[in-house]
Amino acid sequence: MWTALVQAFGMVFEPVTLMAIVGASLFGLFVGAVPGLTATMATALLVPVTFFMPPIPAIATMVTATAMAIFSGDIPGCLLRIPGTPASAAYTDEAFAMTRKGEAEIALGAGLVFSAVGGLFGTVVLIVAAPALANFALNFSSFEYFWLVLLGLTCAVFITSSNPLKGIVMLLLGLLVACVGLGNPAGFPRFTFGNAEMTGGIGMIPMMIGMFAISEVIRYVVDTSPPAELVVEKVGNVMRGQWELAKKYPKQILRGSVLGTAVGALPGAGADIAAWMSYAMSKKFSKEPEKFGTGHVEGIVESGSANNSALAGAWIPALVFGIPGDSITAIVIGVLYMKNMNPGPTLFTTNPQNIYAVFILFILANIIMVPLGILCIKVSKRILKVPRNVLMPLILLFCLVGTFAINNSMFDVGVMLVAGVIAYLLEANKFPIAPAILGVVLGGMLEENFITSMIKSNGNYTGFVSRPIAAGLAVITVLVWVVPPVLRWWRGRRAV
């Protein structure tokens, strides 16, 4: 263990990794601070860059860029009333109301400090929970993995969508895309339409770059709303009063961090859902609920803790089971496979130094977030005034070049562009993207474990519930399917 830990420190603190951390941090802060550019988009844009990096620097760019982007999304929300990322949307009105009252420094400082605190809490849970779960997961066979994947897909539908029917449609669309090509247990070409390029399947990385980056470019092109004006010209000392807030709201910080980590670990949930749930819980349990919406810092403290702790929480199922906790870790899983760091319990036993390096990266990212965040807030006025009509064409160019560089394939470029257009049209009609992404990532795993289990049990379906853990997961999955409609029916009867 100690040898692996020393190796991990050596890998993290070598010059290449440190340069990657600094560069990705600045990039993440910039992307998060520009309205409309999301943390997921930052991750997708970095994928072509990581193609040319060693494994640990590649993972370092992902960890630091996303952590920084989630925090810096608070800046335009506070100063312009436009959330930089979806994770900041929950408390944008609250932060902007504080800015109107002349308390922009307190709002931005709370977002920065308690994002770092929440991120460190989530990292501690990741360090403790992931190895323990990995040891437990070594007992899993194809039966358990089948139910686990099915449970993950089910949770993604019910958690990420206010309209479960639209969530199911998107999940089925993702599963359909996962079926394309020869990558199935029978090795039979499916949905290739005679195209040789399609036999390799739809590339996950080009598709995700399209869905999260190209769709944003299209959204900017069709947006006709006038640009927002800055409310404040200068931001003062953001650290002033933060210690007093920490002493006043310790329960809120802990509650937000715990909820964020738990929600992050649920497949398909992510930081934005964690922030909304945390803000709602903060208001419900507050001693001053009437102050919410008028510029009250309590909700920002709790939600800020939740959104960054969710990032670390999302890595728990991603590293242990290969099941992404959110769209960011869905992209990261693709990078892990590309770097031969295949997610799963054996990752913790065969190359423990790599896992320890990931833990150290999370700690480092949340620590350096504070000084770099203060710097970003100081120059936020200039960042927010970057012309979008210059930025978006550059993003489009980077997407085109980066996607082509992955496999030197124009087919991948076509996949990216088509995915971008489809994602834009779906989101414009309120269809959630996350279930589709999980369908693509987990579709192959679901089919492979189902076929393997059927072969093991000689076609007998009772094999799926013959082992205790598999039976327990089966019961939980069925309850997730049955309980919501039964509750709706019961409430309907009582209302009558």
Short mmCIF file of C-alpha atoms in Angstrom, two decimals:
data_model
loop_
_atom_site.label_atom_id
_atom_site.label_comp_id
_atom_site.label_asym_id
_atom_site.label_seq_id
_atom_site.Cartn_x
_atom_site.Cartn_y
_atom_site.Cartn_z
CA MET A 1 0.00 0.00 0.00
CA TRP A 2 2.70 2.50 1.03
CA THR A 3 4.75 1.71 -2.08
CA ALA A 4 1.70 2.36 -4.26
CA LEU A 5 1.00 5.61 -2.39
CA VAL A 6 4.56 6.84 -2.93
CA GLN A 7 4.27 5.95 -6.63
CA ALA A 8 0.97 7.85 -6.80
CA PHE A 9 2.52 11.00 -5.29
CA GLY A 10 5.36 10.71 -7.79
CA MET A 11 2.93 10.47 -10.72
CA VAL A 12 0.82 13.43 -9.53
CA PHE A 13 3.69 15.77 -8.67
CA GLU A 14 5.74 15.24 -11.80
CA PRO A 15 6.02 18.33 -14.09
CA VAL A 16 3.77 17.01 -16.88
CA THR A 17 0.87 16.30 -14.48
CA LEU A 18 1.26 19.63 -12.65
CA MET A 19 1.25 21.50 -15.98
CA ALA A 20 -1.88 19.59 -16.99
CA ILE A 21 -3.55 20.49 -13.67
CA VAL A 22 -2.77 24.21 -14.01
CA GLY A 23 -3.81 24.35 -17.67
CA ALA A 24 -7.03 22.38 -17.09
CA SER A 25 -7.86 24.51 -14.04
CA LEU A 26 -7.61 27.75 -15.99
CA PHE A 27 -9.59 26.22 -18.86
CA GLY A 28 -12.30 24.95 -16.49
CA LEU A 29 -12.59 28.32 -14.76
CA PHE A 30 -12.95 30.06 -18.11
CA VAL A 31 -15.53 27.61 -19.51
CA GLY A 32 -17.63 27.68 -16.33
CA ALA A 33 -17.56 31.48 -16.17
CA VAL A 34 -18.82 31.94 -19.73
CA PRO A 35 -22.64 31.58 -19.76
CA GLY A 36 -23.81 28.62 -21.84
CA LEU A 37 -20.57 26.64 -21.67
CA THR A 38 -21.03 23.73 -19.26
CA ALA A 39 -18.68 21.56 -17.20
CA THR A 40 -19.68 18.59 -19.37
CA MET A 41 -18.75 20.59 -22.44
CA ALA A 42 -15.36 21.38 -20.86
CA THR A 43 -14.79 17.66 -20.33
CA ALA A 44 -15.85 16.78 -23.87
CA LEU A 45 -13.55 19.43 -25.36
CA LEU A 46 -10.59 18.07 -23.39
CA VAL A 47 -10.98 14.50 -24.66
CA PRO A 48 -9.00 15.05 -27.90
CA VAL A 49 -6.21 16.66 -25.85
CA THR A 50 -6.02 13.71 -23.43
CA PHE A 51 -5.54 11.38 -26.40
CA PHE A 52 -1.89 12.48 -26.50
CA MET A 53 -1.26 12.37 -22.72
CA PRO A 54 -0.15 9.64 -20.30
CA PRO A 55 -2.99 8.23 -18.14
CA ILE A 56 -2.55 10.26 -14.92
CA PRO A 57 -2.14 13.70 -16.59
CA ALA A 58 -5.18 12.84 -18.76
CA ILE A 59 -7.32 12.07 -15.70
CA ALA A 60 -5.89 15.16 -13.96
CA THR A 61 -7.26 17.40 -16.71
CA MET A 62 -10.73 15.87 -16.32
CA VAL A 63 -10.84 16.14 -12.52
CA THR A 64 -9.54 19.69 -12.23
CA ALA A 65 -11.38 21.17 -15.21
CA THR A 66 -14.78 19.91 -14.06
CA ALA A 67 -14.27 20.93 -10.42
CA MET A 68 -13.28 24.46 -11.49
CA ALA A 69 -16.08 24.76 -14.05
CA ILE A 70 -18.77 23.78 -11.53
CA PHE A 71 -17.59 26.54 -9.16
CA SER A 72 -17.00 29.27 -11.75
CA GLY A 73 -20.52 28.78 -13.08
CA ASP A 74 -21.55 30.77 -9.99
CA ILE A 75 -19.82 33.93 -11.27
CA PRO A 76 -22.12 34.88 -14.20
CA GLY A 77 -25.11 33.70 -12.13
CA CYS A 78 -24.20 36.15 -9.40
CA LEU A 79 -23.19 39.09 -11.62
CA LEU A 80 -25.43 38.65 -14.70
CA ARG A 81 -28.29 36.41 -13.43
CA ILE A 82 -27.26 33.86 -16.07
CA PRO A 83 -25.97 30.55 -14.59
CA GLY A 84 -22.65 29.56 -16.12
CA THR A 85 -23.45 25.85 -15.68
CA PRO A 86 -26.69 23.96 -14.88
CA ALA A 87 -25.31 23.19 -11.39
CA SER A 88 -25.39 26.92 -10.58
CA ALA A 89 -28.96 27.46 -11.77
CA ALA A 90 -30.54 26.38 -8.45
CA TYR A 91 -29.34 29.45 -6.55
CA THR A 92 -28.76 31.99 -9.35
CA ASP A 93 -31.73 34.16 -8.31
CA GLU A 94 -30.54 34.08 -4.69
CA ALA A 95 -26.99 35.12 -5.60
CA PHE A 96 -28.19 37.84 -7.97
CA ALA A 97 -30.51 39.21 -5.27
CA MET A 98 -27.49 39.45 -2.96
CA THR A 99 -25.59 41.32 -5.69
CA ARG A 100 -28.48 43.78 -5.96
CA LYS A 101 -28.14 44.35 -2.21
CA GLY A 102 -24.40 45.05 -2.56
CA GLU A 103 -23.34 41.63 -1.21
CA ALA A 104 -21.74 40.12 -4.35
CA GLU A 105 -18.50 39.41 -2.45
CA ILE A 106 -20.31 37.31 0.18
CA ALA A 107 -22.29 35.35 -2.44
CA LEU A 108 -19.22 34.61 -4.61
CA GLY A 109 -17.06 33.82 -1.57
CA ALA A 110 -19.66 31.39 -0.22
CA GLY A 111 -19.88 29.68 -3.61
CA LEU A 112 -16.08 29.33 -3.75
CA VAL A 113 -15.29 28.29 -0.17
CA PHE A 114 -18.16 25.85 0.31
CA SER A 115 -17.69 24.31 -3.14
CA ALA A 116 -14.13 23.46 -2.03
CA VAL A 117 -15.40 22.14 1.34
CA GLY A 118 -18.07 20.01 -0.36
CA GLY A 119 -15.55 18.75 -2.89
CA LEU A 120 -13.16 17.66 -0.13
CA PHE A 121 -16.01 15.93 1.74
CA GLY A 122 -17.00 14.03 -1.41
CA THR A 123 -13.36 13.09 -1.96
CA VAL A 124 -13.11 11.63 1.56
CA VAL A 125 -16.23 9.54 0.88
CA LEU A 126 -14.74 8.46 -2.47
CA ILE A 127 -11.48 7.40 -0.76
CA VAL A 128 -13.34 5.44 1.94
CA ALA A 129 -16.25 4.01 -0.04
CA ALA A 130 -14.69 3.12 -3.39
CA PRO A 131 -12.08 0.58 -2.14
CA ALA A 132 -14.64 -1.01 0.22
CA LEU A 133 -17.17 -1.29 -2.61
CA ALA A 134 -14.45 -2.67 -4.90
CA ASN A 135 -13.71 -5.48 -2.42
CA PHE A 136 -17.44 -6.20 -2.22
CA ALA A 137 -17.76 -6.09 -6.03
CA LEU A 138 -15.14 -8.82 -6.42
CA ASN A 139 -17.95 -11.22 -5.41
CA PHE A 140 -20.12 -10.06 -8.31
CA SER A 141 -20.81 -12.30 -11.29
CA SER A 142 -22.68 -11.52 -14.51
CA PHE A 143 -26.03 -11.96 -12.67
CA GLU A 144 -25.25 -9.17 -10.19
CA TYR A 145 -23.83 -6.89 -12.88
CA PHE A 146 -26.95 -7.35 -15.01
CA TRP A 147 -29.24 -6.17 -12.20
CA LEU A 148 -26.85 -3.39 -11.23
CA VAL A 149 -26.77 -1.99 -14.77
CA LEU A 150 -30.55 -2.32 -15.03
CA LEU A 151 -30.95 -0.49 -11.71
CA GLY A 152 -28.61 2.26 -12.91
CA LEU A 153 -30.57 2.74 -16.13
CA THR A 154 -33.87 2.76 -14.20
CA CYS A 155 -32.64 5.34 -11.67
CA ALA A 156 -31.40 7.57 -14.49
CA VAL A 157 -34.89 7.71 -16.00
CA PHE A 158 -36.73 8.50 -12.78
CA ILE A 159 -34.17 10.87 -11.26
CA THR A 160 -33.11 12.98 -14.23
CA SER A 161 -36.47 13.62 -15.84
CA SER A 162 -39.55 15.44 -14.61
CA ASN A 163 -41.33 13.49 -17.35
CA PRO A 164 -40.44 9.77 -16.95
CA LEU A 165 -41.98 8.90 -20.34
CA LYS A 166 -39.54 11.24 -22.12
CA GLY A 167 -36.75 9.75 -20.01
CA ILE A 168 -37.72 6.22 -21.13
CA VAL A 169 -37.79 7.32 -24.78
CA MET A 170 -34.28 8.79 -24.45
CA LEU A 171 -33.03 5.67 -22.66
CA LEU A 172 -34.35 3.45 -25.47
CA LEU A 173 -32.72 5.75 -28.02
CA GLY A 174 -29.37 5.35 -26.21
CA LEU A 175 -29.78 1.57 -26.06
CA LEU A 176 -30.55 1.55 -29.80
CA VAL A 177 -27.34 3.44 -30.56
CA ALA A 178 -25.41 0.97 -28.38
CA CYS A 179 -26.71 -1.90 -30.58
CA VAL A 180 -25.09 -0.55 -33.77
CA GLY A 181 -22.16 -2.52 -35.21
CA LEU A 182 -20.41 -5.81 -34.54
CA GLY A 183 -19.77 -5.19 -30.83
CA ASN A 184 -22.30 -7.70 -29.54
CA PRO A 185 -21.97 -11.22 -28.11
CA ALA A 186 -22.96 -12.83 -31.44
CA GLY A 187 -20.62 -10.63 -33.52
CA PHE A 188 -23.53 -10.02 -35.91
CA PRO A 189 -23.63 -6.68 -37.80
CA ARG A 190 -26.70 -4.76 -36.59
CA PHE A 191 -28.16 -1.52 -37.98
CA THR A 192 -25.10 -0.99 -40.22
CA PHE A 193 -27.15 -0.55 -43.44
CA GLY A 194 -24.26 -1.98 -45.43
CA ASN A 195 -21.88 0.79 -44.32
CA ALA A 196 -18.41 -0.54 -43.42
CA GLU A 197 -17.80 2.42 -41.07
CA MET A 198 -20.89 1.49 -39.04
CA THR A 199 -19.58 -2.02 -38.26
CA GLY A 200 -17.32 -0.50 -35.59
CA GLY A 201 -20.36 1.05 -33.91
CA ILE A 202 -21.09 4.70 -33.14
CA GLY A 203 -18.03 6.23 -31.45
CA MET A 204 -18.95 7.27 -27.90
CA ILE A 205 -16.45 10.15 -27.69
CA PRO A 206 -17.42 11.83 -31.03
CA MET A 207 -21.07 11.42 -30.11
CA MET A 208 -20.60 13.04 -26.69
CA ILE A 209 -18.56 15.92 -28.07
CA GLY A 210 -21.42 16.52 -30.50
CA MET A 211 -24.18 16.26 -27.90
CA PHE A 212 -22.52 18.56 -25.38
CA ALA A 213 -20.40 20.97 -27.45
CA ILE A 214 -21.95 21.23 -30.92
CA SER A 215 -25.45 21.50 -29.44
CA GLU A 216 -24.28 24.53 -27.41
CA VAL A 217 -22.86 26.16 -30.54
CA ILE A 218 -26.20 25.66 -32.32
CA ARG A 219 -28.04 27.00 -29.28
CA TYR A 220 -25.94 30.16 -29.40
CA VAL A 221 -26.55 30.60 -33.15
CA VAL A 222 -30.35 30.52 -32.78
CA ASP A 223 -30.41 32.59 -29.56
CA THR A 224 -31.82 36.07 -30.24
CA SER A 225 -31.97 37.40 -26.65
CA PRO A 226 -29.85 40.52 -25.97
CA PRO A 227 -26.67 40.11 -23.89
CA ALA A 228 -27.02 40.76 -20.16
CA GLU A 229 -25.30 43.71 -18.51
CA LEU A 230 -22.94 43.47 -15.53
CA VAL A 231 -24.51 44.77 -12.32
CA VAL A 232 -21.22 45.45 -10.48
CA GLU A 233 -18.04 46.86 -11.95
CA LYS A 234 -15.67 45.60 -9.24
CA VAL A 235 -15.70 42.72 -6.76
CA GLY A 236 -13.95 43.24 -3.42
CA ASN A 237 -12.55 40.75 -0.87
CA VAL A 238 -14.56 37.53 -1.35
CA MET A 239 -13.04 35.82 1.71
CA ARG A 240 -14.41 38.40 4.13
CA GLY A 241 -17.06 36.89 6.42
CA GLN A 242 -16.69 33.28 5.21
CA TRP A 243 -15.44 31.96 8.58
CA GLU A 244 -18.50 33.49 10.26
CA LEU A 245 -20.74 31.74 7.72
CA ALA A 246 -19.01 28.42 8.39
CA LYS A 247 -19.66 28.81 12.13
CA LYS A 248 -23.28 29.88 11.54
CA TYR A 249 -24.26 27.14 9.08
CA PRO A 250 -22.31 23.94 9.96
CA LYS A 251 -25.43 21.73 9.63
CA GLN A 252 -26.20 23.16 6.20
CA ILE A 253 -22.63 22.53 4.99
CA LEU A 254 -22.69 18.93 6.22
CA ARG A 255 -26.21 18.29 4.92
CA GLY A 256 -25.38 19.70 1.48
CA SER A 257 -22.13 17.71 1.27
CA VAL A 258 -23.82 14.43 2.29
CA LEU A 259 -26.77 14.92 -0.06
CA GLY A 260 -24.50 15.96 -2.94
CA THR A 261 -22.27 12.91 -2.55
CA ALA A 262 -25.27 10.56 -2.32
CA VAL A 263 -27.04 12.09 -5.34
CA GLY A 264 -23.78 12.14 -7.32
CA ALA A 265 -23.39 8.40 -6.78
CA LEU A 266 -26.81 7.75 -8.35
CA PRO A 267 -26.45 6.95 -12.07
CA GLY A 268 -27.46 9.85 -14.28
CA ALA A 269 -28.11 12.37 -11.50
CA GLY A 270 -25.13 14.73 -11.32
CA ALA A 271 -24.28 18.08 -9.75
CA ASP A 272 -27.23 20.07 -11.14
CA ILE A 273 -29.83 17.75 -9.59
CA ALA A 274 -27.83 17.68 -6.34
CA ALA A 275 -27.83 21.49 -6.22
CA TRP A 276 -31.60 21.78 -6.83
CA MET A 277 -32.42 19.13 -4.22
CA SER A 278 -30.04 20.71 -1.72
CA TYR A 279 -31.47 24.20 -2.23
CA ALA A 280 -35.01 22.86 -1.73
CA MET A 281 -33.96 21.00 1.42
CA SER A 282 -32.18 24.10 2.75
CA LYS A 283 -35.35 26.14 2.37
CA LYS A 284 -37.53 23.44 3.93
CA PHE A 285 -35.39 23.05 7.07
CA SER A 286 -34.37 26.69 7.42
CA LYS A 287 -35.37 28.76 10.45
CA GLU A 288 -35.83 31.70 8.06
CA PRO A 289 -37.55 30.24 4.95
CA GLU A 290 -39.25 33.58 4.20
CA LYS A 291 -35.82 35.10 3.41
CA PHE A 292 -35.14 32.67 0.55
CA GLY A 293 -35.34 34.44 -2.81
CA THR A 294 -34.59 37.84 -1.30
CA GLY A 295 -30.80 37.45 -1.18
CA HIS A 296 -30.22 34.98 1.67
CA VAL A 297 -26.82 33.25 1.75
CA GLU A 298 -27.97 30.06 3.54
CA GLY A 299 -29.20 28.37 0.36
CA ILE A 300 -25.96 29.23 -1.47
CA VAL A 301 -23.87 27.71 1.34
CA GLU A 302 -25.77 24.40 1.24
CA SER A 303 -26.18 24.12 -2.55
CA GLY A 304 -22.56 25.18 -3.15
CA SER A 305 -21.43 22.32 -0.90
CA ALA A 306 -23.71 19.89 -2.74
CA ASN A 307 -22.74 20.56 -6.34
CA ASN A 308 -19.00 19.92 -5.92
CA SER A 309 -19.39 16.97 -3.53
CA ALA A 310 -21.58 15.39 -6.25
CA LEU A 311 -18.60 15.34 -8.63
CA ALA A 312 -16.58 13.06 -6.35
CA GLY A 313 -19.68 10.98 -5.57
CA ALA A 314 -20.24 10.34 -9.29
CA TRP A 315 -16.80 8.72 -9.53
CA ILE A 316 -17.70 6.00 -7.01
CA PRO A 317 -19.91 3.88 -9.33
CA ALA A 318 -17.78 4.92 -12.33
CA LEU A 319 -14.54 3.52 -10.89
CA VAL A 320 -15.99 0.49 -9.09
CA PHE A 321 -18.62 -0.74 -11.55
CA GLY A 322 -18.00 1.22 -14.76
CA ILE A 323 -21.44 2.85 -14.33
CA PRO A 324 -21.29 6.63 -14.79
CA GLY A 325 -22.79 8.78 -12.04
CA ASP A 326 -23.35 11.65 -14.48
CA SER A 327 -22.62 12.76 -18.04
CA ILE A 328 -19.12 13.92 -17.03
CA THR A 329 -18.08 10.51 -15.71
CA ALA A 330 -19.66 8.93 -18.82
CA ILE A 331 -17.03 10.79 -20.85
CA VAL A 332 -14.33 9.99 -18.29
CA ILE A 333 -15.08 6.25 -18.55
CA GLY A 334 -14.34 6.49 -22.28
CA VAL A 335 -10.98 8.11 -21.48
CA LEU A 336 -10.22 5.47 -18.82
CA TYR A 337 -10.77 2.71 -21.37
CA MET A 338 -8.62 4.61 -23.87
CA LYS A 339 -5.77 4.69 -21.30
CA ASN A 340 -6.13 0.99 -20.36
CA MET A 341 -7.46 1.91 -16.88
CA ASN A 342 -10.60 -0.17 -17.34
CA PRO A 343 -13.13 0.65 -14.57
CA GLY A 344 -14.03 -2.18 -12.24
CA PRO A 345 -13.01 -3.78 -8.95
CA THR A 346 -9.78 -5.18 -10.42
CA LEU A 347 -8.57 -1.61 -11.04
CA PHE A 348 -8.10 -1.32 -7.26
CA THR A 349 -6.04 -4.52 -7.00
CA THR A 350 -3.95 -4.61 -10.18
CA ASN A 351 -2.91 -0.92 -10.31
CA PRO A 352 -3.60 0.62 -6.89
CA GLN A 353 -1.14 3.46 -7.55
CA ASN A 354 -3.43 4.78 -10.31
CA ILE A 355 -6.41 4.88 -7.94
CA TYR A 356 -4.38 6.61 -5.22
CA ALA A 357 -3.27 9.14 -7.84
CA VAL A 358 -6.92 9.86 -8.67
CA PHE A 359 -7.66 10.43 -4.96
CA ILE A 360 -4.71 12.83 -4.64
CA LEU A 361 -5.86 14.68 -7.76
CA PHE A 362 -9.30 15.26 -6.23
CA ILE A 363 -7.77 16.63 -3.03
CA LEU A 364 -5.37 18.86 -4.96
CA ALA A 365 -8.10 20.16 -7.29
CA ASN A 366 -10.31 21.25 -4.39
CA ILE A 367 -7.43 22.89 -2.52
CA ILE A 368 -6.14 24.94 -5.47
CA MET A 369 -9.73 25.89 -6.31
CA VAL A 370 -9.64 28.58 -3.60
CA PRO A 371 -6.64 30.66 -4.77
CA LEU A 372 -7.41 30.18 -8.46
CA GLY A 373 -11.10 30.90 -7.79
CA ILE A 374 -10.23 34.20 -6.11
CA LEU A 375 -8.10 35.10 -9.14
CA CYS A 376 -10.95 34.16 -11.50
CA ILE A 377 -13.44 36.31 -9.58
CA LYS A 378 -11.01 39.26 -9.76
CA VAL A 379 -10.78 39.03 -13.57
CA SER A 380 -14.41 37.95 -14.05
CA LYS A 381 -15.35 41.26 -15.66
CA ARG A 382 -12.98 40.56 -18.57
CA ILE A 383 -13.96 36.88 -18.87
CA LEU A 384 -17.66 37.77 -19.07
CA LYS A 385 -16.97 40.27 -21.85
CA VAL A 386 -15.30 37.75 -24.20
CA PRO A 387 -17.20 38.06 -27.51
CA ARG A 388 -19.31 34.93 -27.98
CA ASN A 389 -19.26 35.39 -31.77
CA VAL A 390 -15.48 34.81 -31.61
CA LEU A 391 -15.55 32.07 -28.97
CA MET A 392 -18.16 29.80 -30.56
CA PRO A 393 -16.45 29.41 -33.98
CA LEU A 394 -13.21 28.56 -32.15
CA ILE A 395 -15.06 25.89 -30.13
CA LEU A 396 -16.55 24.48 -33.34
CA LEU A 397 -13.09 24.37 -34.97
CA PHE A 398 -11.58 22.66 -31.92
CA CYS A 399 -14.38 20.07 -31.93
CA LEU A 400 -13.85 19.30 -35.62
CA VAL A 401 -10.07 18.97 -35.39
CA GLY A 402 -10.15 17.07 -32.08
CA THR A 403 -12.79 14.57 -33.20
CA PHE A 404 -10.94 13.88 -36.46
CA ALA A 405 -7.67 13.37 -34.55
CA ILE A 406 -9.08 10.53 -32.41
CA ASN A 407 -9.28 7.99 -35.28
CA ASN A 408 -8.33 10.13 -38.32
CA SER A 409 -11.87 9.51 -39.53
CA MET A 410 -14.30 11.86 -41.27
CA PHE A 411 -17.04 9.43 -40.26
CA ASP A 412 -16.45 10.40 -36.61
CA VAL A 413 -16.78 14.07 -37.58
CA GLY A 414 -20.12 13.26 -39.23
CA VAL A 415 -21.26 11.39 -36.09
CA MET A 416 -20.33 14.41 -33.97
CA LEU A 417 -22.24 16.90 -36.16
CA VAL A 418 -25.35 14.71 -36.44
CA ALA A 419 -25.32 14.03 -32.67
CA GLY A 420 -25.07 17.77 -32.02
CA VAL A 421 -28.09 18.60 -34.18
CA ILE A 422 -30.16 15.76 -32.69
CA ALA A 423 -29.21 16.73 -29.11
CA TYR A 424 -30.17 20.36 -29.76
CA LEU A 425 -33.58 19.39 -31.18
CA LEU A 426 -34.26 16.97 -28.31
CA GLU A 427 -33.30 19.44 -25.58
CA ALA A 428 -35.35 22.16 -27.29
CA ASN A 429 -38.35 19.85 -26.84
CA LYS A 430 -37.54 19.12 -23.15
CA PHE A 431 -36.11 15.62 -23.69
CA PRO A 432 -33.33 14.89 -21.14
CA ILE A 433 -29.97 13.89 -22.61
CA ALA A 434 -28.56 12.01 -19.59
CA PRO A 435 -30.68 8.81 -19.99
CA ALA A 436 -29.57 8.54 -23.64
CA ILE A 437 -25.92 8.84 -22.63
CA LEU A 438 -26.31 6.13 -20.01
CA GLY A 439 -28.07 3.94 -22.56
CA VAL A 440 -25.08 4.24 -24.92
CA VAL A 441 -22.49 3.66 -22.18
CA LEU A 442 -24.28 0.78 -20.43
CA GLY A 443 -26.16 -0.84 -23.34
CA GLY A 444 -23.28 -3.14 -24.30
CA MET A 445 -22.66 -4.09 -20.66
CA LEU A 446 -26.35 -4.90 -20.14
CA GLU A 447 -26.52 -7.17 -23.19
CA GLU A 448 -23.21 -8.89 -22.52
CA ASN A 449 -24.08 -9.72 -18.90
CA PHE A 450 -27.55 -10.90 -19.90
CA ILE A 451 -26.21 -13.30 -22.55
CA THR A 452 -23.42 -14.54 -20.25
CA SER A 453 -25.94 -15.16 -17.45
CA MET A 454 -28.29 -17.06 -19.77
CA ILE A 455 -25.42 -19.29 -20.92
CA LYS A 456 -24.39 -19.96 -17.29
CA SER A 457 -27.97 -20.89 -16.27
CA ASN A 458 -28.67 -22.93 -19.44
CA GLY A 459 -31.48 -20.57 -20.41
CA ASN A 460 -33.17 -20.77 -17.00
CA TYR A 461 -34.37 -17.31 -15.90
CA THR A 462 -34.40 -18.32 -12.22
CA GLY A 463 -30.60 -18.07 -12.34
CA PHE A 464 -30.96 -14.28 -12.22
CA VAL A 465 -32.32 -14.49 -8.65
CA SER A 466 -30.54 -17.65 -7.42
CA ARG A 467 -27.70 -15.74 -5.70
CA PRO A 468 -28.43 -13.58 -2.60
CA ILE A 469 -26.88 -10.32 -3.90
CA ALA A 470 -28.50 -10.74 -7.31
CA ALA A 471 -31.89 -11.40 -5.70
CA GLY A 472 -31.51 -8.30 -3.49
CA LEU A 473 -30.64 -6.10 -6.48
CA ALA A 474 -33.58 -7.61 -8.41
CA VAL A 475 -36.00 -6.70 -5.59
CA ILE A 476 -34.66 -3.12 -5.41
CA THR A 477 -34.92 -2.71 -9.20
CA VAL A 478 -38.51 -4.00 -9.31
CA LEU A 479 -39.46 -1.72 -6.40
CA VAL A 480 -38.06 1.30 -8.28
CA TRP A 481 -40.31 0.33 -11.21
CA VAL A 482 -43.44 -0.40 -9.17
CA VAL A 483 -43.46 2.06 -6.25
CA PRO A 484 -43.76 5.41 -8.14
CA PRO A 485 -46.87 4.43 -10.19
CA VAL A 486 -48.47 2.78 -7.13
CA LEU A 487 -47.88 5.96 -5.08
CA ARG A 488 -49.38 8.10 -7.85
CA TRP A 489 -52.43 5.80 -8.04
CA TRP A 490 -52.83 5.90 -4.23
CA ARG A 491 -52.60 9.71 -4.10
CA GLY A 492 -55.16 9.91 -6.91
CA ARG A 493 -57.60 7.72 -4.99
CA ARG A 494 -57.16 9.72 -1.80
CA ALA A 495 -57.68 12.99 -3.68
CA VAL A 496 -61.03 11.68 -4.95
#
